[in-house]
Amino acid sequence: MALPDIINHQDFLLTIHTNDEKLIKNALPGVHIYPLMLDSENGVWVLRVLFEPGTVLPKHFHTGVVHLYTLSGSWHYTEYPDDVQKAGSYLFEPGGSIHQFQVPEENTEVTDTFMVVMGSNINFDPDGNYMNIMDAGWIEQVMLAAAKEQGFEPKYIKPKSLYGFNK
């Protein structure tokens, strides 16, 4: 069998070296991100996210699946306080799941995670009232505003007619 014709020729590899990139601090309070790939057309967001001790995100409903790998530190869902996700943990979340992310205040280090999210998070306040929808487009706008305030433009992969960098 012969090699297939090249469909998407690449002149270079689309690689983000997070250790060489600037961290966007406090994109949300206590949430620092390295954007990796944001695809608002297909509803996919890929991020490396660092969470400060004591960070609690709003309760949210997932419209799609999530792959979440914990690199360091620990966290749990308030609904599952005894199921602590720690360094080396991989969590698969099916679409339709509802939960609230929390990093224990007693953590002595930042919790470092890698996530691939498909779809949106529909966020709710503590009383269960709708707050907002967080998706790739929303994250991109919040992240770009935070980076601009910090004096830089982040590098990340963003689809165009073919995948490429945002610049």
mmCIF file of C-alpha atoms in Angstrom:
data_model
loop_
_atom_site.group_PDB
_atom_site.id
_atom_site.type_symbol
_atom_site.label_atom_id
_atom_site.label_comp_id
_atom_site.label_asym_id
_atom_site.label_seq_id
_atom_site.Cartn_x
_atom_site.Cartn_y
_atom_site.Cartn_z
ATOM 1 C CA MET A 1 0.000 0.000 0.000
ATOM 2 C CA ALA A 2 1.376 3.425 -0.943
ATOM 3 C CA LEU A 3 1.503 6.422 1.341
ATOM 4 C CA PRO A 4 -1.631 8.577 1.084
ATOM 5 C CA ASP A 5 -1.492 12.011 -0.502
ATOM 6 C CA ILE A 6 -0.823 14.781 2.004
ATOM 7 C CA ILE A 7 -4.098 16.494 2.868
ATOM 8 C CA ASN A 8 -2.786 19.173 5.222
ATOM 9 C CA HIS A 9 0.814 20.022 4.452
ATOM 10 C CA GLN A 10 2.740 21.441 7.409
ATOM 11 C CA ASP A 11 5.762 23.655 6.911
ATOM 12 C CA PHE A 12 6.345 23.541 10.688
ATOM 13 C CA LEU A 13 5.038 21.746 13.749
ATOM 14 C CA LEU A 14 2.334 23.467 15.771
ATOM 15 C CA THR A 15 3.973 23.262 19.179
ATOM 16 C CA ILE A 16 3.440 25.352 22.288
ATOM 17 C CA HIS A 17 6.304 25.121 24.792
ATOM 18 C CA THR A 18 4.543 26.303 27.954
ATOM 19 C CA ASN A 19 7.825 26.548 29.850
ATOM 20 C CA ASP A 20 8.905 29.180 27.303
ATOM 21 C CA GLU A 21 5.576 31.072 27.203
ATOM 22 C CA LYS A 22 4.212 33.675 29.593
ATOM 23 C CA LEU A 23 1.575 32.505 32.018
ATOM 24 C CA ILE A 24 -1.655 34.507 31.898
ATOM 25 C CA LYS A 25 -2.181 35.222 35.569
ATOM 26 C CA ASN A 26 -5.639 35.551 37.091
ATOM 27 C CA ALA A 27 -7.585 35.066 33.882
ATOM 28 C CA LEU A 28 -10.192 34.368 36.560
ATOM 29 C CA PRO A 29 -9.383 34.888 40.262
ATOM 30 C CA GLY A 30 -6.833 32.258 41.289
ATOM 31 C CA VAL A 31 -6.813 30.739 37.781
ATOM 32 C CA HIS A 32 -3.681 31.073 35.632
ATOM 33 C CA ILE A 33 -3.596 29.684 32.097
ATOM 34 C CA TYR A 34 -1.414 28.732 29.212
ATOM 35 C CA PRO A 35 -3.750 28.556 26.214
ATOM 36 C CA LEU A 36 -2.788 25.715 23.912
ATOM 37 C CA MET A 37 -5.594 25.471 21.333
ATOM 38 C CA LEU A 38 -8.874 27.360 21.157
ATOM 39 C CA ASP A 39 -11.368 26.327 18.490
ATOM 40 C CA SER A 40 -14.593 28.269 18.907
ATOM 41 C CA GLU A 41 -16.020 26.918 15.636
ATOM 42 C CA ASN A 42 -15.907 23.317 16.874
ATOM 43 C CA GLY A 43 -16.274 24.072 20.591
ATOM 44 C CA VAL A 44 -12.916 22.649 21.697
ATOM 45 C CA TRP A 45 -10.543 24.211 24.218
ATOM 46 C CA VAL A 46 -7.204 22.824 25.253
ATOM 47 C CA LEU A 47 -5.484 24.508 28.190
ATOM 48 C CA ARG A 48 -2.823 24.061 30.792
ATOM 49 C CA VAL A 49 -4.369 25.615 33.904
ATOM 50 C CA LEU A 50 -2.805 26.366 37.274
ATOM 51 C CA PHE A 51 -5.159 26.840 40.223
ATOM 52 C CA GLU A 52 -4.231 28.630 43.455
ATOM 53 C CA PRO A 53 -5.090 26.961 46.785
ATOM 54 C CA GLY A 54 -8.664 27.790 47.793
ATOM 55 C CA THR A 55 -9.922 28.327 44.234
ATOM 56 C CA VAL A 56 -13.561 27.339 43.777
ATOM 57 C CA LEU A 57 -15.198 27.511 40.346
ATOM 58 C CA PRO A 58 -18.948 27.875 39.816
ATOM 59 C CA LYS A 59 -21.084 24.755 39.670
ATOM 60 C CA HIS A 60 -21.355 23.894 35.991
ATOM 61 C CA PHE A 61 -23.056 21.587 33.499
ATOM 62 C CA HIS A 62 -20.924 20.128 30.680
ATOM 63 C CA THR A 63 -22.450 19.967 27.211
ATOM 64 C CA GLY A 64 -19.556 17.791 25.999
ATOM 65 C CA VAL A 65 -16.824 15.534 27.308
ATOM 66 C CA VAL A 66 -13.770 16.610 29.303
ATOM 67 C CA HIS A 67 -10.361 14.989 29.625
ATOM 68 C CA LEU A 68 -8.520 16.359 32.671
ATOM 69 C CA TYR A 69 -5.047 15.321 33.779
ATOM 70 C CA THR A 70 -3.556 16.567 37.053
ATOM 71 C CA LEU A 71 0.185 17.278 36.776
ATOM 72 C CA SER A 72 0.755 18.434 40.364
ATOM 73 C CA GLY A 73 -1.201 19.455 43.433
ATOM 74 C CA SER A 74 -4.714 18.208 44.118
ATOM 75 C CA TRP A 75 -8.370 19.131 43.762
ATOM 76 C CA HIS A 76 -11.828 17.579 44.028
ATOM 77 C CA TYR A 77 -15.435 18.210 43.155
ATOM 78 C CA THR A 78 -17.506 19.483 46.077
ATOM 79 C CA GLU A 79 -19.962 16.670 45.277
ATOM 80 C CA TYR A 80 -17.173 14.064 45.672
ATOM 81 C CA PRO A 81 -14.938 15.373 48.498
ATOM 82 C CA ASP A 82 -13.376 11.969 49.148
ATOM 83 C CA ASP A 83 -12.415 11.386 45.500
ATOM 84 C CA VAL A 84 -9.335 13.626 45.436
ATOM 85 C CA GLN A 85 -7.659 14.112 42.079
ATOM 86 C CA LYS A 86 -3.893 14.344 42.626
ATOM 87 C CA ALA A 87 -0.720 14.370 40.542
ATOM 88 C CA GLY A 88 -0.949 11.581 37.977
ATOM 89 C CA SER A 89 -4.776 11.442 37.991
ATOM 90 C CA TYR A 90 -6.649 11.316 34.691
ATOM 91 C CA LEU A 91 -10.371 12.116 34.874
ATOM 92 C CA PHE A 92 -12.873 11.550 32.080
ATOM 93 C CA GLU A 93 -16.107 13.515 32.414
ATOM 94 C CA PRO A 94 -19.045 12.616 30.186
ATOM 95 C CA GLY A 95 -21.234 15.271 28.631
ATOM 96 C CA GLY A 96 -24.177 16.046 30.882
ATOM 97 C CA SER A 97 -22.170 15.908 34.125
ATOM 98 C CA ILE A 98 -22.694 18.594 36.774
ATOM 99 C CA HIS A 99 -20.187 19.475 39.478
ATOM 100 C CA GLN A 100 -18.145 22.184 41.185
ATOM 101 C CA PHE A 101 -14.323 22.263 41.050
ATOM 102 C CA GLN A 102 -12.480 23.073 44.283
ATOM 103 C CA VAL A 103 -8.821 23.258 45.277
ATOM 104 C CA PRO A 104 -8.406 22.773 49.049
ATOM 105 C CA GLU A 105 -7.256 25.892 50.899
ATOM 106 C CA GLU A 106 -4.734 23.788 52.791
ATOM 107 C CA ASN A 107 -2.867 22.893 49.596
ATOM 108 C CA THR A 108 0.686 24.167 49.872
ATOM 109 C CA GLU A 109 1.265 24.375 46.127
ATOM 110 C CA VAL A 110 -0.500 25.475 42.992
ATOM 111 C CA THR A 111 -2.464 22.696 41.282
ATOM 112 C CA ASP A 112 -1.286 22.235 37.698
ATOM 113 C CA THR A 113 -3.662 20.610 35.175
ATOM 114 C CA PHE A 114 -3.988 19.850 31.467
ATOM 115 C CA MET A 115 -7.487 19.765 29.983
ATOM 116 C CA VAL A 116 -9.247 19.079 26.718
ATOM 117 C CA VAL A 117 -12.854 20.280 26.826
ATOM 118 C CA MET A 118 -15.450 19.788 24.118
ATOM 119 C CA GLY A 119 -18.526 21.975 24.201
ATOM 120 C CA SER A 120 -19.445 24.450 26.897
ATOM 121 C CA ASN A 121 -19.717 24.798 30.632
ATOM 122 C CA ILE A 122 -23.040 26.281 31.658
ATOM 123 C CA ASN A 123 -22.271 27.998 34.979
ATOM 124 C CA PHE A 124 -24.642 28.473 37.918
ATOM 125 C CA ASP A 125 -24.475 30.583 41.092
ATOM 126 C CA PRO A 126 -24.668 29.000 44.585
ATOM 127 C CA ASP A 127 -28.484 29.206 44.462
ATOM 128 C CA GLY A 128 -28.613 27.263 41.195
ATOM 129 C CA ASN A 129 -29.397 30.255 38.995
ATOM 130 C CA TYR A 130 -27.904 30.534 35.512
ATOM 131 C CA MET A 131 -24.766 32.751 35.393
ATOM 132 C CA ASN A 132 -23.132 32.367 31.989
ATOM 133 C CA ILE A 133 -21.810 30.021 29.328
ATOM 134 C CA MET A 134 -18.086 29.368 29.224
ATOM 135 C CA ASP A 135 -16.860 28.043 25.895
ATOM 136 C CA ALA A 136 -13.773 28.382 23.706
ATOM 137 C CA GLY A 137 -14.830 31.817 22.426
ATOM 138 C CA TRP A 138 -15.575 33.155 25.909
ATOM 139 C CA ILE A 139 -12.280 31.800 27.240
ATOM 140 C CA GLU A 140 -10.405 33.377 24.347
ATOM 141 C CA GLN A 141 -11.919 36.812 25.034
ATOM 142 C CA VAL A 142 -11.250 36.651 28.800
ATOM 143 C CA MET A 143 -7.742 35.304 28.253
ATOM 144 C CA LEU A 144 -6.837 37.942 25.648
ATOM 145 C CA ALA A 145 -8.115 40.764 27.878
ATOM 146 C CA ALA A 146 -6.084 39.478 30.855
ATOM 147 C CA ALA A 147 -2.938 39.057 28.732
ATOM 148 C CA LYS A 148 -3.338 42.565 27.279
ATOM 149 C CA GLU A 149 -3.550 44.003 30.806
ATOM 150 C CA GLN A 150 -0.335 42.120 31.591
ATOM 151 C CA GLY A 151 1.374 43.589 28.524
ATOM 152 C CA PHE A 152 1.713 40.654 26.151
ATOM 153 C CA GLU A 153 -0.045 38.690 23.436
ATOM 154 C CA PRO A 154 -0.194 34.953 24.112
ATOM 155 C CA LYS A 155 0.708 32.323 21.558
ATOM 156 C CA TYR A 156 -1.799 29.518 20.979
ATOM 157 C CA ILE A 157 -3.123 27.370 18.174
ATOM 158 C CA LYS A 158 -6.288 28.667 16.530
ATOM 159 C CA PRO A 159 -8.032 27.243 13.481
ATOM 160 C CA LYS A 160 -8.229 29.261 10.323
ATOM 161 C CA SER A 161 -8.947 27.577 6.992
ATOM 162 C CA LEU A 162 -6.304 25.160 8.280
ATOM 163 C CA TYR A 163 -4.895 25.015 11.787
ATOM 164 C CA GLY A 164 -2.238 27.588 12.526
ATOM 165 C CA PHE A 165 -1.010 29.899 15.245
ATOM 166 C CA ASN A 166 -3.077 32.930 16.230
ATOM 167 C CA LYS A 167 -0.413 35.274 14.769
#
